[in-house]
């Protein structure tokens, strides 16, 4: 066989999508591009981002013969181009306390992410206070207390059903008095009544701004990768109720395909600070666009 038809390639997803079983090098034509689009959509990238990625990939290459390894590399490159500008760790300011408001729907992984972040900040020598702002869910408060213990960080709580804003205010007072570097505030994530959610978050923000007009310094939206394209809708909702400054995507260790991160980056351009890759305290990784793109297209 000619060198260009080397059988060294493994027939992975892309190879199958290219229909390369019969010929390792194939002309990049409409049929191939359509199959690649389908593949990216199946990986949760969404239609418009999948179309954009394949179109950019095909530029200057359309009509040429390519191997599946070539295509993998080209696609990874295009995905990296979208992801690179948004891959940024959560900024740390020389502000005491730096107030981090954490929002997201219930079950997305807010509590877990707060615990993991608190542990990372502690390891970096920062002092942290956590406020259990979802005062309506006793289980959430208990969970957060468990995470606080694991991370070695105090968790401020209030009686069930009490006003999250007054808890936030007290937590702010304590964090200031103790000279804490960071105050992380958990919030409720009930989407059933958006007006209530909006009012509750607005009140928390109003109250902490009495102490520091620049607070919250970060508003992290936690998204669950297994919800696929629903994550896009959640960003839209939370951008309406809070001034979202960055994203954390959880549960990327499971069955989630992860393409939704590319769609999010493409559509909103919000910084992606970290990704959750498990249920343990160390299972929060910096977001590495190159590695992510390769895994996605591999
Ligand atoms: P909250 O309601 O938003 O506070 O969500 P929780 O933090 O309680 O998380 C909901 C569930 O998701 C829990 O069972 C967590 O253990 C799990 N979880 C959170 N983050 C991750 C992750 O990155 N990977 C996996 N596999 N599970 C996670």
Coordinates of C-alpha atoms and ligand atoms in Angstrom, one line a residue:
X1 CA 0.0 0.0 0.0
X2 CA 1.2 3.5 -0.6
X3 CA 2.6 5.4 2.4
X4 CA -0.3 7.7 2.4
X5 CA -2.7 4.9 3.0
X6 CA -0.9 3.8 6.1
X7 CA -3.2 1.7 8.3
X8 CA -1.5 3.0 11.5
X9 CA -4.6 5.1 12.4
X10 CA -7.1 3.8 14.8
X11 CA -10.6 4.0 13.4
X12 CA -12.0 6.2 16.1
X13 CA -15.1 8.4 16.1
X14 CA -13.8 10.8 13.5
X15 CA -12.6 8.0 11.3
X16 CA -16.0 6.4 11.3
X17 CA -17.7 9.7 10.7
X18 CA -15.4 10.2 7.7
X19 CA -16.4 6.8 6.5
X20 CA -12.8 6.0 6.1
X21 CA -13.0 2.2 6.5
X22 CA -12.5 1.8 2.7
X23 CA -9.9 4.6 2.2
X24 CA -7.7 6.2 4.9
X25 CA -7.4 9.4 2.9
X26 CA -10.6 10.9 1.7
X27 CA -11.6 14.1 0.0
X28 CA -13.1 16.7 2.4
X29 CA -16.4 17.1 0.8
X30 CA -19.9 18.1 1.9
X31 CA -20.8 14.6 2.9
X32 CA -17.8 14.4 5.2
X33 CA -18.5 17.8 6.7
X34 CA -22.1 16.9 7.4
X35 CA -21.0 13.8 9.2
X36 CA -18.5 15.7 11.3
X37 CA -21.2 18.3 12.2
X38 CA -23.5 15.5 13.3
X39 CA -20.7 14.1 15.4
X40 CA -20.0 17.4 17.1
X41 CA -23.8 17.9 17.7
X42 CA -23.9 14.4 19.3
X43 CA -21.0 15.6 21.6
X44 CA -23.4 18.3 22.9
X45 CA -21.8 21.2 21.0
X46 CA -25.1 22.5 19.7
X47 CA -26.0 23.2 16.1
X48 CA -24.6 26.7 15.5
X49 CA -21.2 26.0 17.2
X50 CA -20.9 22.7 15.4
X51 CA -21.6 24.4 12.1
X52 CA -19.1 27.1 12.8
X53 CA -16.3 24.7 13.9
X54 CA -16.7 22.5 10.8
X55 CA -16.9 25.5 8.5
X56 CA -13.8 27.1 9.9
X57 CA -12.0 23.8 9.8
X58 CA -12.9 23.3 6.2
X59 CA -11.6 26.7 5.1
X60 CA -8.7 26.3 2.7
X61 CA -8.9 22.5 3.0
X62 CA -12.2 21.8 1.3
X63 CA -11.7 19.4 -1.7
X64 CA -8.3 18.2 -0.4
X65 CA -7.5 14.6 0.7
X66 CA -7.2 14.2 4.5
X67 CA -6.8 11.4 7.0
X68 CA -8.9 11.1 10.1
X69 CA -5.8 12.1 12.1
X70 CA -5.6 15.3 10.1
X71 CA -9.3 16.0 10.7
X72 CA -8.9 15.3 14.4
X73 CA -6.1 17.8 14.6
X74 CA -7.9 20.5 12.6
X75 CA -11.0 20.1 14.7
X76 CA -9.1 20.2 18.0
X77 CA -7.4 23.4 16.7
X78 CA -10.7 25.1 16.0
X79 CA -12.1 24.1 19.4
X80 CA -9.0 25.3 21.2
X81 CA -9.4 28.6 19.4
X82 CA -12.9 29.0 20.9
X83 CA -11.9 27.8 24.3
X84 CA -8.5 29.5 24.9
X85 CA -9.9 33.1 25.4
X86 CA -12.2 31.9 28.2
X87 CA -9.9 29.6 30.1
X88 CA -9.0 31.7 33.1
X89 CA -8.7 30.8 36.7
X90 CA -10.9 32.8 39.1
X91 CA -9.2 36.2 39.6
X92 CA -8.0 36.9 43.1
X93 CA -8.0 40.5 44.2
X94 CA -6.0 42.2 47.0
X95 CA -9.3 42.8 48.7
X96 CA -10.3 41.6 52.1
X97 CA -12.6 39.9 52.1
X98 CA -13.0 39.1 48.5
X99 CA -16.7 38.2 48.2
X100 CA -17.5 35.2 45.9
X101 CA -21.2 34.7 45.3
X102 CA -22.0 31.2 44.0
X103 CA -25.1 30.7 42.0
X104 CA -26.7 27.8 40.0
X105 CA -29.6 25.5 40.0
X106 CA -30.0 23.0 42.8
X107 CA -28.0 19.8 42.2
X108 CA -25.6 21.5 39.8
X109 CA -22.7 21.1 42.3
X110 CA -22.6 24.5 44.1
X111 CA -22.0 23.0 47.6
X112 CA -19.3 20.6 46.3
X113 CA -17.6 23.3 44.3
X114 CA -17.5 25.7 47.2
X115 CA -15.9 23.0 49.3
X116 CA -13.3 22.2 46.6
X117 CA -12.5 25.9 46.0
X118 CA -12.2 26.6 49.7
X119 CA -9.8 23.7 50.0
X120 CA -7.7 25.1 47.1
X121 CA -7.7 28.6 48.6
X122 CA -6.7 27.2 51.9
X123 CA -3.8 25.3 50.3
X124 CA -2.7 28.6 48.7
X125 CA -2.5 30.1 52.2
X126 CA -5.8 32.1 52.1
X127 CA -8.2 32.3 55.0
X128 CA -11.8 31.6 54.0
X129 CA -15.2 31.9 55.5
X130 CA -18.3 30.2 53.9
X131 CA -21.9 31.4 54.3
X132 CA -24.6 28.7 53.9
X133 CA -27.0 31.1 52.0
X134 CA -29.4 28.4 50.9
X135 CA -31.3 28.7 54.2
X136 CA -34.3 26.9 52.9
X137 CA -32.7 23.5 52.4
X138 CA -31.5 22.0 55.6
X139 CA -29.7 19.3 53.7
X140 CA -27.8 21.8 51.7
X141 CA -26.6 23.6 54.9
X142 CA -25.5 20.2 56.4
X143 CA -23.7 19.3 53.3
X144 CA -21.9 22.6 53.3
X145 CA -20.9 22.1 56.9
X146 CA -19.4 18.7 56.0
X147 CA -17.4 20.4 53.2
X148 CA -16.3 23.2 55.5
X149 CA -14.9 20.6 57.9
X150 CA -13.1 18.8 55.1
X151 CA -11.6 22.0 53.9
X152 CA -10.9 23.3 57.4
X153 CA -13.0 26.4 56.8
X154 CA -15.7 27.9 59.1
X155 CA -19.3 27.7 57.7
X156 CA -21.8 30.3 58.9
X157 CA -25.3 29.1 59.1
X158 CA -28.7 30.6 60.0
X159 CA -31.9 28.8 61.2
X160 CA -33.9 27.1 58.5
X161 CA -36.1 29.6 56.5
X162 CA -34.3 32.7 57.8
X163 CA -33.3 35.6 55.5
X164 CA -30.2 34.7 53.4
X165 CA -29.4 38.4 53.1
X166 CA -29.0 38.9 56.9
X167 CA -26.8 35.8 57.0
X168 CA -24.7 37.3 54.2
X169 CA -24.4 40.5 56.2
X170 CA -23.3 38.7 59.3
X171 CA -20.9 36.6 57.3
X172 CA -19.5 39.8 55.9
X173 CA -19.1 41.3 59.3
X174 CA -17.3 38.2 60.6
X175 CA -15.0 37.9 57.5
X176 CA -14.1 41.6 58.0
X177 CA -13.5 41.1 61.8
X178 CA -11.3 38.1 61.2
X179 CA -9.5 39.7 58.3
X180 CA -10.5 36.7 56.1
X181 CA -9.2 36.8 52.5
X182 CA -12.3 35.3 51.0
X183 CA -15.9 35.0 51.8
X184 CA -17.8 32.4 49.7
X185 CA -21.6 32.7 49.8
X186 CA -23.8 29.8 48.7
X187 CA -27.2 30.6 47.4
X188 CA -30.5 28.9 46.7
X189 CA -31.1 27.6 43.2
X190 CA -34.8 27.2 42.9
X191 CA -35.8 28.2 39.4
X192 CA -39.5 27.5 39.9
X193 CA -40.1 31.1 40.9
X194 CA -37.7 33.3 39.0
X195 CA -38.9 36.5 40.6
X196 CA -38.3 35.2 44.1
X197 CA -34.8 34.0 43.1
X198 CA -34.0 37.4 41.5
X199 CA -35.3 39.3 44.6
X200 CA -33.3 37.0 46.9
X201 CA -30.0 37.4 45.1
X202 CA -30.6 41.1 44.6
X203 CA -31.2 41.5 48.3
X204 CA -28.0 39.6 49.2
X205 CA -26.0 41.9 46.8
X206 CA -27.7 45.0 48.2
X207 CA -26.8 44.0 51.8
X208 CA -23.2 43.1 51.2
X209 CA -22.7 46.3 49.2
X210 CA -23.5 48.3 52.4
X211 CA -20.2 46.9 53.6
X212 CA -18.3 47.0 50.3
X213 CA -19.8 48.7 47.3
X214 CA -17.6 46.6 45.0
X215 CA -18.9 43.3 46.3
X216 CA -19.5 40.6 45.2
X217 CA -16.2 40.6 43.4
X218 CA -16.9 37.3 41.7
X219 CA -20.3 35.8 40.8
X220 CA -19.7 32.1 39.9
X221 CA -22.3 30.2 38.0
X222 CA -22.0 26.5 38.6
X223 CA -23.3 24.3 35.7
X224 CA -23.8 20.6 35.5
X225 CA -22.3 19.2 32.3
X226 CA -24.7 16.2 32.3
X227 CA -27.6 18.6 31.6
X228 CA -26.1 19.1 28.1
X229 CA -27.6 22.0 26.1
X230 CA -29.8 23.0 29.1
X231 CA -26.7 24.7 30.5
X232 CA -27.0 27.4 27.8
X233 CA -30.5 28.3 29.1
X234 CA -29.2 28.3 32.7
X235 CA -26.6 30.9 31.8
X236 CA -29.3 33.1 30.2
X237 CA -31.5 32.9 33.3
X238 CA -28.7 33.5 35.7
X239 CA -27.3 36.4 33.7
X240 CA -30.7 38.0 34.2
X241 CA -30.8 37.5 37.9
X242 CA -27.1 38.0 38.8
X243 CA -24.0 39.6 37.3
X244 CA -22.3 36.4 36.4
X245 CA -18.5 36.8 36.2
X246 CA -17.4 33.3 35.5
X247 CA -18.4 29.6 35.2
X248 CA -17.5 26.4 36.8
X249 CA -18.7 23.2 35.0
X250 CA -19.1 20.1 37.1
X251 CA -19.5 16.4 36.4
X252 CA -17.2 16.2 33.5
X253 CA -15.9 12.9 34.9
X254 CA -19.1 11.2 34.0
X255 CA -20.9 10.5 30.8
X256 CA -21.2 14.1 29.7
X257 CA -19.6 14.7 26.3
X258 CA -18.4 18.2 27.3
X259 CA -19.2 19.8 23.9
X260 CA -21.5 22.1 25.8
X261 CA -18.5 23.9 27.1
X262 CA -17.5 24.9 23.6
X263 CA -21.0 26.1 22.9
X264 CA -21.0 28.2 26.1
X265 CA -17.6 29.7 25.3
X266 CA -18.8 30.4 21.7
X267 CA -22.1 32.0 22.7
X268 CA -21.3 33.8 26.0
X269 CA -17.6 34.3 26.2
X270 CA -17.7 34.1 30.0
X271 CA -14.5 32.9 31.7
X272 CA -14.5 29.2 32.5
X273 CA -12.6 29.0 35.8
X274 CA -12.5 25.4 36.6
X275 CA -14.1 22.0 35.9
X276 CA -15.4 19.4 38.3
X277 CA -14.1 16.0 37.7
X278 CA -15.4 14.0 40.6
X279 CA -17.0 14.0 44.1
X280 CA -13.8 14.3 46.1
X281 CA -12.2 17.4 47.5
X282 CA -9.4 17.5 45.0
X283 CA -11.6 16.8 42.0
X284 CA -11.6 20.4 40.7
X285 CA -9.2 21.0 37.8
X286 CA -8.1 24.2 36.1
X287 CA -9.6 24.3 32.6
X288 CA -7.1 23.3 30.0
X289 CA -8.5 24.2 26.5
X290 CA -5.9 22.2 24.6
X291 CA -6.3 19.0 26.6
X292 CA -10.1 19.5 26.6
X293 CA -10.2 19.9 22.8
X294 CA -8.1 16.9 22.2
X295 CA -10.2 14.7 24.5
X296 CA -13.4 16.0 22.8
X297 CA -12.2 15.3 19.3
X298 CA -10.2 12.1 20.2
Ligands
LIG1 P1 -25.9 21.9 44.8 O1 -27.3 21.5 45.1 O2 -25.8 22.8 43.6 O3 -25.2 22.4 46.0 O4 -25.2 20.5 44.4 P2 -24.2 19.6 45.2 O5 -22.9 20.2 45.5 O6 -24.9 19.1 46.4 O7 -24.0 18.4 44.2 C1 -25.0 17.6 43.7 C2 -24.5 16.2 43.5 O8 -23.5 16.2 42.4 C3 -23.7 15.6 44.6 O9 -24.1 14.2 44.7 C4 -22.3 15.8 44.3 O10 -21.5 14.8 44.9 C5 -22.3 15.7 42.8 N1 -21.2 16.4 42.2 C6 -20.8 17.7 42.3 N2 -19.8 18.0 41.5 C7 -19.4 16.8 40.9 C8 -18.4 16.4 39.9 O11 -17.6 17.3 39.4 N3 -18.4 15.1 39.5 C9 -19.3 14.2 39.9 N4 -19.2 13.0 39.5 N5 -20.3 14.5 40.8 C10 -20.3 15.8 41.3

